[in-house]
XYZ file of C-alpha atoms in Angstrom:
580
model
C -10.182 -37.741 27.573
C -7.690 -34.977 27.477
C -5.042 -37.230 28.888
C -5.594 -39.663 26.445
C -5.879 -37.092 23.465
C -2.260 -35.788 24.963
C -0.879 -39.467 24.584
C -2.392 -39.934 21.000
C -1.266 -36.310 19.611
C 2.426 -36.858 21.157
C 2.575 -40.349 19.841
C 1.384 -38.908 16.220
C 4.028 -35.986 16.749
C 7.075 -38.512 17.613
C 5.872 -41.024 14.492
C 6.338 -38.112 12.145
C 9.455 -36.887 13.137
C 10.359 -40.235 12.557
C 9.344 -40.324 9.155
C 10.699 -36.791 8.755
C 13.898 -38.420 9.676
C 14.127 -41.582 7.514
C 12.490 -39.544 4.430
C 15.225 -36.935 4.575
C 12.441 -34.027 4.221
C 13.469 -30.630 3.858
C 11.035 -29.127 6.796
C 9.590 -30.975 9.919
C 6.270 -32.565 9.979
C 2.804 -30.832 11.181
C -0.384 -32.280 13.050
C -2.601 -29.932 11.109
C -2.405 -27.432 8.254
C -4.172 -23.842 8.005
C -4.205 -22.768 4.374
C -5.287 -19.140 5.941
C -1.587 -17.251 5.747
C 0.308 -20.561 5.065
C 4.262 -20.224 4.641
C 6.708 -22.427 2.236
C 7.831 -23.947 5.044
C 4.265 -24.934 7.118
C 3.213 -26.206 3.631
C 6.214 -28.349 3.592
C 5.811 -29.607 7.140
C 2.265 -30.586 6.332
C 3.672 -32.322 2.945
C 6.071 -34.182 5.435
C 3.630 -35.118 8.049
C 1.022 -36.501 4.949
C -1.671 -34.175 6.136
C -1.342 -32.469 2.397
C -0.572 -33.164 -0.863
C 0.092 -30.598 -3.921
C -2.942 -31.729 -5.431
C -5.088 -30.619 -2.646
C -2.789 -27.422 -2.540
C -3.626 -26.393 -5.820
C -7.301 -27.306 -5.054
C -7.679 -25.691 -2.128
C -6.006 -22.335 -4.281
C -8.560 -22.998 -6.921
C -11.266 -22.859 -4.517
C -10.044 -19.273 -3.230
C -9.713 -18.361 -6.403
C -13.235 -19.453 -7.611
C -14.652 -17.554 -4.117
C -12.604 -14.114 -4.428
C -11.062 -13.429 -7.456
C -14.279 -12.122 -9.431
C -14.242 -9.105 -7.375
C -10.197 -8.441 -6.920
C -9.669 -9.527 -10.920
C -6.059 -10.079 -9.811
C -5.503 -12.774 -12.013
C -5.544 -12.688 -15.962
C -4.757 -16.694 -16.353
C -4.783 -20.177 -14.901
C -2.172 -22.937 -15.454
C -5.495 -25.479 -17.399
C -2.220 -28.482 -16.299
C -1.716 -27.135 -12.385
C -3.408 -30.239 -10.943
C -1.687 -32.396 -13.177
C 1.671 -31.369 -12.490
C 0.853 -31.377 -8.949
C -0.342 -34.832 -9.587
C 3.125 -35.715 -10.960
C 5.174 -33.919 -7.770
C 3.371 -35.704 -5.951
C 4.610 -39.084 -7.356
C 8.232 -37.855 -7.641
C 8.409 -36.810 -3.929
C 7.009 -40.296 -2.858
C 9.580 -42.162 -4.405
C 12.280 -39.697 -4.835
C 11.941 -36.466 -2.017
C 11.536 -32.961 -2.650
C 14.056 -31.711 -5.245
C 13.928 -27.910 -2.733
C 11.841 -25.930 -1.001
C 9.818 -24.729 -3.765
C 8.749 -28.037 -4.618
C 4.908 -28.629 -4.937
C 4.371 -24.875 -3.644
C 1.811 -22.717 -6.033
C 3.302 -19.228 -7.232
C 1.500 -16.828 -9.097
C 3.607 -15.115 -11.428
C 3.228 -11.403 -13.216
C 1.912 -11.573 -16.890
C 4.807 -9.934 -18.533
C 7.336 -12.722 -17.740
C 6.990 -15.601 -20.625
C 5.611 -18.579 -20.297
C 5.344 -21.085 -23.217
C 1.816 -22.620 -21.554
C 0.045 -19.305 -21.172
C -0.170 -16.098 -22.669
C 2.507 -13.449 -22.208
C 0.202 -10.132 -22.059
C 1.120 -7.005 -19.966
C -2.349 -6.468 -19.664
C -2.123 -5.607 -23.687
C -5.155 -6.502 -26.162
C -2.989 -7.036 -28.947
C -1.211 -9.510 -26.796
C -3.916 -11.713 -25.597
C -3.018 -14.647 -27.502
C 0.671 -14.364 -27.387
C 2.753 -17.531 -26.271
C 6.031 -17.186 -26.478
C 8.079 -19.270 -27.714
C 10.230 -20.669 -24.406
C 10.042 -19.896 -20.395
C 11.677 -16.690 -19.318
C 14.384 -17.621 -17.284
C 13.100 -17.221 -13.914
C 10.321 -19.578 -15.214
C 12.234 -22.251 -16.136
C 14.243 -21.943 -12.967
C 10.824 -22.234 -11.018
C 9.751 -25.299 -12.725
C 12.922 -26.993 -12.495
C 12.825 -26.191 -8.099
C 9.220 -27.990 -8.474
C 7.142 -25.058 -8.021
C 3.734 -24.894 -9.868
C 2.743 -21.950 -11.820
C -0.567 -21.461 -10.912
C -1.160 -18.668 -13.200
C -0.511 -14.900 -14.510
C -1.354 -11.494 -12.669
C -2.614 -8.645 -13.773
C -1.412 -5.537 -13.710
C -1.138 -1.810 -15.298
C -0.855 -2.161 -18.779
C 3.141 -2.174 -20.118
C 4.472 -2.222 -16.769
C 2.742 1.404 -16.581
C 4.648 2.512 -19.199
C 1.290 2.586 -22.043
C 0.178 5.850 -20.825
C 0.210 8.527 -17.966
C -2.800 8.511 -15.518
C -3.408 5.028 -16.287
C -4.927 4.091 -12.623
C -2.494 1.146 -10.895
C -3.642 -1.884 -11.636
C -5.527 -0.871 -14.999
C -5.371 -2.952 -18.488
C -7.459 -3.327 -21.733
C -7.712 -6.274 -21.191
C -8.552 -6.996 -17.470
C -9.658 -3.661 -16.485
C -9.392 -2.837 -12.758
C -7.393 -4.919 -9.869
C -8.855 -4.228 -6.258
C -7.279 -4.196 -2.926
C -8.419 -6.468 -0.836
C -7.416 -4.367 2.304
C -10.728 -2.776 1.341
C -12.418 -3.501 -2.644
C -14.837 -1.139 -3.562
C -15.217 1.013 -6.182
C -14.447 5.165 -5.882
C -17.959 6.709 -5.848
C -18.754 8.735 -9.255
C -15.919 7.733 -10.918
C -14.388 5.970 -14.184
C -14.389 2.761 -12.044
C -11.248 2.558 -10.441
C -11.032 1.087 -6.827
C -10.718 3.568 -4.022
C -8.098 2.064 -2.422
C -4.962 1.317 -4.895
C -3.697 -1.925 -5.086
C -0.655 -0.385 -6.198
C 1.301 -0.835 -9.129
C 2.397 -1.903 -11.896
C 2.383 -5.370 -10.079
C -1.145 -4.587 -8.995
C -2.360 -8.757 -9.430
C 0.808 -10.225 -7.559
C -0.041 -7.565 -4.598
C -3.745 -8.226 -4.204
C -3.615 -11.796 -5.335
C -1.003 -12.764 -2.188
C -2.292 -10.641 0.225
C -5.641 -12.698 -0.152
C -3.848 -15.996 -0.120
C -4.537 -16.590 -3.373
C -1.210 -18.608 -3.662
C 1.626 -18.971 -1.321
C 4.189 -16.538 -3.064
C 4.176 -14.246 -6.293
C 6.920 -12.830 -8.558
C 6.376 -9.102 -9.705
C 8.727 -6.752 -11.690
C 9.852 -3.240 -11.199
C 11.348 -0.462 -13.223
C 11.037 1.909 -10.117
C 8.675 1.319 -7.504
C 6.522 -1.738 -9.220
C 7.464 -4.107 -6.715
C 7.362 -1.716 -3.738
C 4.083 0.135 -4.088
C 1.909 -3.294 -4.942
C 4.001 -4.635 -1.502
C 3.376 -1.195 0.499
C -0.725 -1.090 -0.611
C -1.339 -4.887 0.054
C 0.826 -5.459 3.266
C 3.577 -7.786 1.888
C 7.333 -8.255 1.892
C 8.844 -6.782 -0.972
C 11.774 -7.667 -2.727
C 13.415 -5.115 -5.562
C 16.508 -7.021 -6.072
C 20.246 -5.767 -7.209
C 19.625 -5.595 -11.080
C 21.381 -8.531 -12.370
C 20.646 -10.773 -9.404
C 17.559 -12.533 -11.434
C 18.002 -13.373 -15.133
C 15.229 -10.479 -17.030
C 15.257 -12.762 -20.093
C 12.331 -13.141 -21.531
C 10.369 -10.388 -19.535
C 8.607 -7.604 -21.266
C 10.790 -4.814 -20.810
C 10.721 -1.005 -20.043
C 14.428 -0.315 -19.331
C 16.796 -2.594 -18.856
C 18.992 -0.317 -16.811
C 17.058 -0.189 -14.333
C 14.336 -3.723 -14.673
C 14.337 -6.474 -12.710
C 11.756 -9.191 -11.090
C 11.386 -9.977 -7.694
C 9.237 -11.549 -4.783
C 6.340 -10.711 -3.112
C 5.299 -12.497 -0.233
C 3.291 -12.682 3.059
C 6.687 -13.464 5.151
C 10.635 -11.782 4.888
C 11.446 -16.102 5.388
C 9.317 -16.860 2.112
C 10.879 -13.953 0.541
C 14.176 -15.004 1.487
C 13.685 -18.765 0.104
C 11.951 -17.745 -3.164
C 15.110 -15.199 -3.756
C 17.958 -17.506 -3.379
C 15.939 -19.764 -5.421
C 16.441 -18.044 -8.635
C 19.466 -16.457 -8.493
C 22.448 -17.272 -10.733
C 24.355 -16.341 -14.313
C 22.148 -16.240 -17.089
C 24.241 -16.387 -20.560
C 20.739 -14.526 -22.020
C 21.638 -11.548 -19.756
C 25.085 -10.141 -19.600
C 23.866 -7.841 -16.306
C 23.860 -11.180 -14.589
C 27.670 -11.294 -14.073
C 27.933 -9.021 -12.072
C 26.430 -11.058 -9.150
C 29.773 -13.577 -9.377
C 31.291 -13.620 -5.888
C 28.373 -11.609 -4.425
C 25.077 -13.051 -4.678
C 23.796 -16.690 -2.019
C 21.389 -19.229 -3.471
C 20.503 -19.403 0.340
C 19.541 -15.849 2.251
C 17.879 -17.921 4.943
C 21.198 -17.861 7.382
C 20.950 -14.159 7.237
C 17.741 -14.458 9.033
C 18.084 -13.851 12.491
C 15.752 -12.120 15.152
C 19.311 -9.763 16.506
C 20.011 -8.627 13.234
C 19.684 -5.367 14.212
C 22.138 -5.284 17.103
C 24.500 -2.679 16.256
C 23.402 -2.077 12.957
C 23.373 2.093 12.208
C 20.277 3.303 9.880
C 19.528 6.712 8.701
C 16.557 8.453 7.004
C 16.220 11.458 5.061
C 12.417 11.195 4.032
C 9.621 11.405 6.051
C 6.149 11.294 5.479
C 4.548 15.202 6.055
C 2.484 15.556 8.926
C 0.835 18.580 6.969
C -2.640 16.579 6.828
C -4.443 13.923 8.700
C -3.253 11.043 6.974
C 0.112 12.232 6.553
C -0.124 13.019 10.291
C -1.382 8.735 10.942
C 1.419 7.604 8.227
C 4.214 9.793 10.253
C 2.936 8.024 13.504
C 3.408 4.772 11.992
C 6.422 5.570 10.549
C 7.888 6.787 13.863
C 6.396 3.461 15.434
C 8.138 1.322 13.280
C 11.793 3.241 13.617
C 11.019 3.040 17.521
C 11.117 -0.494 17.110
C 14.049 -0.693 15.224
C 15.402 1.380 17.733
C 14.345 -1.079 20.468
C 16.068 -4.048 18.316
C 19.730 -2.961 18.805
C 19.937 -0.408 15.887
C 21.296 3.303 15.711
C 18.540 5.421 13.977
C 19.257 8.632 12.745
C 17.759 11.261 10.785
C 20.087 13.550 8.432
C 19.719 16.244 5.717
C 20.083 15.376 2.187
C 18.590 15.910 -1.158
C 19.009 13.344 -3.956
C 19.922 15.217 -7.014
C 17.493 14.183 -10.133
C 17.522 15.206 -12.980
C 14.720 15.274 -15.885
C 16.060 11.557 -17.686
C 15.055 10.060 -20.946
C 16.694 7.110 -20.284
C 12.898 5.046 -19.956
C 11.622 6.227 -22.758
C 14.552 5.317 -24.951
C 15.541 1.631 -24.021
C 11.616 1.537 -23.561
C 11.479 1.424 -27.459
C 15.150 -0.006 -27.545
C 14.407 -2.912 -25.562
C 10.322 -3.725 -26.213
C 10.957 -3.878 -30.066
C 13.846 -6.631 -29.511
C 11.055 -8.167 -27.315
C 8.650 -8.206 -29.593
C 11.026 -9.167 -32.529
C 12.011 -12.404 -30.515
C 7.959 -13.661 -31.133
C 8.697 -14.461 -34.583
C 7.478 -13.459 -37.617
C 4.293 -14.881 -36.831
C 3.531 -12.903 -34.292
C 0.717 -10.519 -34.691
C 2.761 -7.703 -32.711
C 6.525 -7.819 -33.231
C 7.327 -3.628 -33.043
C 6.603 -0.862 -30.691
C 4.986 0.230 -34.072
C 2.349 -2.452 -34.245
C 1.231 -1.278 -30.568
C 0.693 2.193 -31.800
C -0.946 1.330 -35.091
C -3.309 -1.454 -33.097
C -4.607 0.774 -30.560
C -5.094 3.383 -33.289
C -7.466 0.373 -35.359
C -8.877 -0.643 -32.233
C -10.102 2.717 -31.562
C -11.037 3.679 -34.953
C -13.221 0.395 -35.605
C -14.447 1.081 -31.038
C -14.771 4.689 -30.619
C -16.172 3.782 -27.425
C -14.391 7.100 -25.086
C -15.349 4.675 -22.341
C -13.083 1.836 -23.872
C -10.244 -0.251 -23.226
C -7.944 2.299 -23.734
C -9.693 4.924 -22.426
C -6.149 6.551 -20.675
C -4.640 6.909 -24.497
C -1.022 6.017 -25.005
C 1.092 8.908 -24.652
C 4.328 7.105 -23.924
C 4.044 5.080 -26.773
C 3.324 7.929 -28.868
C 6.528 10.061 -27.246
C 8.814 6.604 -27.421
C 7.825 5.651 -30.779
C 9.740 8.954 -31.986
C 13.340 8.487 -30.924
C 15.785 7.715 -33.076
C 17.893 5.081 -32.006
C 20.666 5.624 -34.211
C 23.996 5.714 -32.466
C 24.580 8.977 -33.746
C 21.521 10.642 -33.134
C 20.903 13.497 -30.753
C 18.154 11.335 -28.671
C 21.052 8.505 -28.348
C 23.476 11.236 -27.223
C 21.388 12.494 -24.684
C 20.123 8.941 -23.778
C 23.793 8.347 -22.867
C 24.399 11.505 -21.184
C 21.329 11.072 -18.854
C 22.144 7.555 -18.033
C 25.460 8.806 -16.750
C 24.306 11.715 -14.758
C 21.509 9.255 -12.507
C 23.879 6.794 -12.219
C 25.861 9.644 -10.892
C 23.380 11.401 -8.753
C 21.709 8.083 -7.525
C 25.114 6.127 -6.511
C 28.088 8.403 -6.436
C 26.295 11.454 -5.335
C 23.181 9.667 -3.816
C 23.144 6.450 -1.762
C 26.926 5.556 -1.753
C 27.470 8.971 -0.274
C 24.834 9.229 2.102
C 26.012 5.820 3.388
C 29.792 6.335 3.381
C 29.484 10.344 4.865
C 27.574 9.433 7.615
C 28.927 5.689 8.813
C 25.799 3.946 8.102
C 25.045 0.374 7.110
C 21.362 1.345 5.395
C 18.600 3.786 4.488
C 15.438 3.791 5.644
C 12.071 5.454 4.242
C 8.523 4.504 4.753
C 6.660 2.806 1.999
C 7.998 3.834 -1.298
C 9.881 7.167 -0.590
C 13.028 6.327 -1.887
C 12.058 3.922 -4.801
C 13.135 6.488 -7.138
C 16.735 6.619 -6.125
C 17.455 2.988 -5.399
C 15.671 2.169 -8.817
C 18.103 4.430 -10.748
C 20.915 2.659 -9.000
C 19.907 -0.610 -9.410
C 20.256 -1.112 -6.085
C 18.443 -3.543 -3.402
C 15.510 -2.974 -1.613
C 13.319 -4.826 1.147
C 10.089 -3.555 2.357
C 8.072 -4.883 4.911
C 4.573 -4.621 6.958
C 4.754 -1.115 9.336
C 0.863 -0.623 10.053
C -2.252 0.215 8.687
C -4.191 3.948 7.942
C -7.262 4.101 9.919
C -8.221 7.138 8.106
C -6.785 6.372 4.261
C -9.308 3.584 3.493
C -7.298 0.760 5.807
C -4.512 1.674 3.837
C -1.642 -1.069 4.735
C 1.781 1.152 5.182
C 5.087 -0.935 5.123
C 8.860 0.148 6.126
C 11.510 0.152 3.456
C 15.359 -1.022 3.542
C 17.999 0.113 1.390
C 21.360 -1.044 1.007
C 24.157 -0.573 -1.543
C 24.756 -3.504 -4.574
C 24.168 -7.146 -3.667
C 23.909 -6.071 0.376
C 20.355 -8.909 0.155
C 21.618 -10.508 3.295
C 21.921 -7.614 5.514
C 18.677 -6.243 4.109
C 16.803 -9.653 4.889
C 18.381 -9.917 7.828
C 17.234 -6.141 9.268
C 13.490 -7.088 7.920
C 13.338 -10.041 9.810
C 14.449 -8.691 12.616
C 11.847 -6.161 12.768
C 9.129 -8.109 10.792
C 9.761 -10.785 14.160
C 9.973 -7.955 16.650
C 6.827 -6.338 15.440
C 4.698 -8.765 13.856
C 1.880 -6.232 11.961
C 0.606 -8.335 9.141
C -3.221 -8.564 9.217
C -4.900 -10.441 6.529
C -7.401 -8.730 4.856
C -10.837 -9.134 6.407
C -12.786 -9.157 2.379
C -10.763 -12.653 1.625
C -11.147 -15.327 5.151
C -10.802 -19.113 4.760
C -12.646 -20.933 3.414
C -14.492 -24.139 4.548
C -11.686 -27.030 4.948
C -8.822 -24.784 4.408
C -7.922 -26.192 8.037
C -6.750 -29.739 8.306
C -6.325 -31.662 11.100
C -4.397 -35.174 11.653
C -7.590 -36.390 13.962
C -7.875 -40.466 13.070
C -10.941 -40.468 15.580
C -10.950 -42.750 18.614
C -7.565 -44.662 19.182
C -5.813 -46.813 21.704
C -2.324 -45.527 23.279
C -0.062 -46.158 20.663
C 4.001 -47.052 21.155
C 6.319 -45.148 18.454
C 5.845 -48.183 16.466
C 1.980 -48.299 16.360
C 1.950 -44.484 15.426
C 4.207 -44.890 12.901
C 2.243 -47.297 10.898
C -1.176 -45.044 11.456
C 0.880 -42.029 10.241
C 2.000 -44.107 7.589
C -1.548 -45.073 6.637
C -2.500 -41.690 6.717
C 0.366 -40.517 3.989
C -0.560 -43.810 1.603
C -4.637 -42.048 1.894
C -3.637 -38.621 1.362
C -1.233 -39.738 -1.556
C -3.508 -41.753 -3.090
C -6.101 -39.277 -3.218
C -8.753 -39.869 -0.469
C -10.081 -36.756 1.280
C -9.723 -36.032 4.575
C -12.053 -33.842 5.045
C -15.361 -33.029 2.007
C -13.303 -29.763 -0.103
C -15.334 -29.357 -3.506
C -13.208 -30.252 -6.660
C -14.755 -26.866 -8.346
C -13.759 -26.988 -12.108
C -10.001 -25.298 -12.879
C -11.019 -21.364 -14.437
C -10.359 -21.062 -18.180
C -7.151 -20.259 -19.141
C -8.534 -16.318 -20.163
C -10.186 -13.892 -18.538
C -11.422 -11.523 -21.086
């Protein structure tokens, strides 16, 4: 029996690397599919080898959805048309291929980048039913690839830029995201989780760390890529500003904004990056990637990446307390490792200068107003000023202290107040400040650390040095370093950062030690589901040449595309489109 299962499963491997072959796929073929943790590329191998279709996909998604997102509330809204455009992929890669990589794979997207089929949010009340009027950029550019847009994540209200002491993850109109690392609620308190799912991309963090979809897109000012990736145990990516078009994104700054991918793998990461990269007429900051930036960071990935590669660190987590004490232990784990891979470690004295900046707060009210004035005049909020005065209504007309916004508004209210004029004293210290962390971050901070002590990158553990590489607009990688046994299974990741456009080299030191250490542990609160695993098992078969598995694999693709299950997966209906 086992011989003649051998002979069947080798003949079913050789017939689909034929049909790899004469299909021109862009990934091998699979004899079975596990949903649990699935990559671009095993979703692409099981697309090849017919064992999957991007209908299924999306159902299977669905289904995880249904099961686990009441109690993360990581997503704010479902794509009502995902099965239907995976319905149509389908179709267009059996007669035509896969236009790339992306193609038929589900991404979840953050709900401040625009989308003309769903809502455009951030989390905001007033915003609930706003559609803009055309895809942000990066959308578009997703659609075109063939990726389906599942839906939009939640996350802290305005980017957390609404308020101060807003928890991570927090919005009027979603309330709290959970971590799915562990997703309870802090005892006797306002109702926010007790262990942060980071932020402000709180939905993108928890929603891919439970496999919710295969990849997700977040956006970061300074540090809302990085924390959401350091809390949920993911590969962060907070790109070079100007390496991903920011049109049509709600904005806080755009010195210093930019989207970026969080994923489960540094090769997923890698693939979704190069994937959206590229001049944008709609944002000047974009051409400044000419001659520097790859729409392909997958060569870069390579398991000796770190041979000869010299890292330093300046930051360290204090071993003053118990779980600084665990997240030092990890830390020094992880630069062990890198140690162990090839690399030159070392730790050096410096202090990043800072300096108290309003350069946030005044492009925040610079550069949300043009937002909001691109609506339309039909919009119901087109002006910083129609946020104040609607939360003002709302709580006049809800004086509910317990309410929706509950955490107040104070950056609004300080924003509001600066004059913009190009005169003005706020516009001359706006310019002034801009110049001096520019200054302290790159001249004086990460070009000088780099180029006084010989070294190719910084290294810090989770989100240390987001600050500093935020105010540059510089690149940064994190990825999976361990998990706090005594912080509430708090996932702790490692962070890489390089000087301007340096991607590559950044990708290529996090796969090296992502491969050489392999950490990633799903979280326990979110396991598969009931025919998330599929197998290519055709049930009782003679010996088959080449030729005769062929034609059964080929049977098997002409069932799958057609629609016949494999295996008995519910069709549960698709969620509304809003969560309110």
């Amino acid at each position: 029996m086992l011989r003649q299962l051998h002979q069947q499963i080798t003949a079913i491997a050789l017939a689909t690397t034929v049909f790899t072959a004469i299909l021109s796929r862009p990934a091998a073929a699979a004899d079975s599919f596990n949903l649990h943790e699935a990559t671009i590329t095993s979703i692409q191998e099981a697309f090849n080898s017919g064992l999957l279709n991007s209908q299924k996909l999306v159902q299977l998604y669905l289904n995880r959805i249904n099961a686990y997102d009441p109690l993360l509330n990581s997503i704010i809204s479902i794509n009502p048309n995902a099965l239907a455009e995976a319905a149509a992929l389908d179709a267009e890669r059996a007669t035509s291929g896969a236009r790339s990589m992306l193609m038929g794979i589900p991404i979840l997207i953050k709900d401040n980048i625009d989308t003309s089929f769903l809502p455009t949010t951030a989390g905001f009340l007033g915003l609930k039913d706003s559609l803009p009027p055309d895809n942000a950029t990066i959308a578009q550019k997703l659609i075109d690839a063939g990726a389906i847009i599942l839906g939009k994540t939640s996350l802290t209200e305005f980017a957390n830029y609404l308020t101060s002491g807003m928890p991570a993850g927090y919005n009027s109109m979603n309330g709290y995201t959970l971590n799915p690392y562990n997703p309870v609620l802090q005892p006797n308190s306002d109702g926010r989780p007790l262990l942060s799912p980071g932020g402000s991309s709180a939905g993108s963090g928890s929603a891919c760390a439970a496999n919710l979809a295969t990849i997700c897109i977040g956006t970061e000012t300074s540090g809302s890529i990085l924390s959401p990736s350091n809390q949920n145990s993911l590969v962060g990516i907070k790109p070079t500003v100007g390496l991903w078009s920011r049109d049509g994104i709600i904005p806080i700054a755009a010195s210093q904004d930019t989207a970026g991918p969080m994923t489960r793998t540094v090769t997923d990461a890698a693939i979704l990056l190069g994937a959206l990269t590229g001049v944008d007429p709609k944002d000047s900051q974009t051409n400044t990637q000419i001659g520097l930036a790859k729409t392909d960071y997958t060569p870069y990935l390579k398991t000796d990446a770190l041979v000869g590669a010299k890292l330093g660190y300046y930051t360290k987590p204090n071993s003053n307390t118990a779980n600084g004490a665990e997240q030092l232990n990890i830390f020094n784990t992880a630069i062990n490792k890198i140690r162990s891979l090839g690399a030159t470690v070392t730790e050096i004295a410096f202090t990043p200068q800072n300096n108290s900046s309003t350069v946030l707060p005044y492009e925040f009210k610079r550069d949300l107003n043009l937002y909001l004035a691109s609506l339309g005049s039909s919009a119901e909020i087109q002006s910083m000023e129609d946020v104040y005065s609607f939360i003002n209504q709302y709580l006049i007309d809800n004086p509910d202290p317990n309410g929706p916004f509950k955490y107040g508004k104070v950056r609004i209210d300080a924003s509001r107040l600066i004059d913009l004029s190009p005169s003005s004293a706020d516009t001359l210290k706006y310019l002034n400040d801009r110049a001096l962390d520019l200054q302290n971050s790159q001249t004086l901070g990460i070009d000088k650390f780099l180029a006084d002590n010989g070294l190719d990158a910084i290294l810090y553990s989770g989100t240390a040095g987001a600050g500093i590489g935020a105010k540059a607009g510089y690149p940064t990688v994190i990825v999976q370093a361990g998990y706090q046994t005594l912080n509430n299974l708090n996932p702790l990741g490692i962070s890489f950062l390089g000087k301007a456009y340096q991607e590559d080299k950044l990708l290529g030191y996090a796969y090296a030690y992502e491969q050489g250490s392999l950490v990633r542990q799903a979280p326990s609160s979110t396991p598969a589901l009931t025919g998330e695993f599929i197998t290519a098992v055709p049930g009782p078969l003679p010996v088959m040449g080449v030729g005769g598995a062929f034609l059964w694999s080929r049977r098997l693709r002409r069932r799958i595309n057609s629609g016949a299950e494999l295996i008995n997966i519910p069709l549960d209906a698709i969620l509304p489109s809003q969560k309110v």
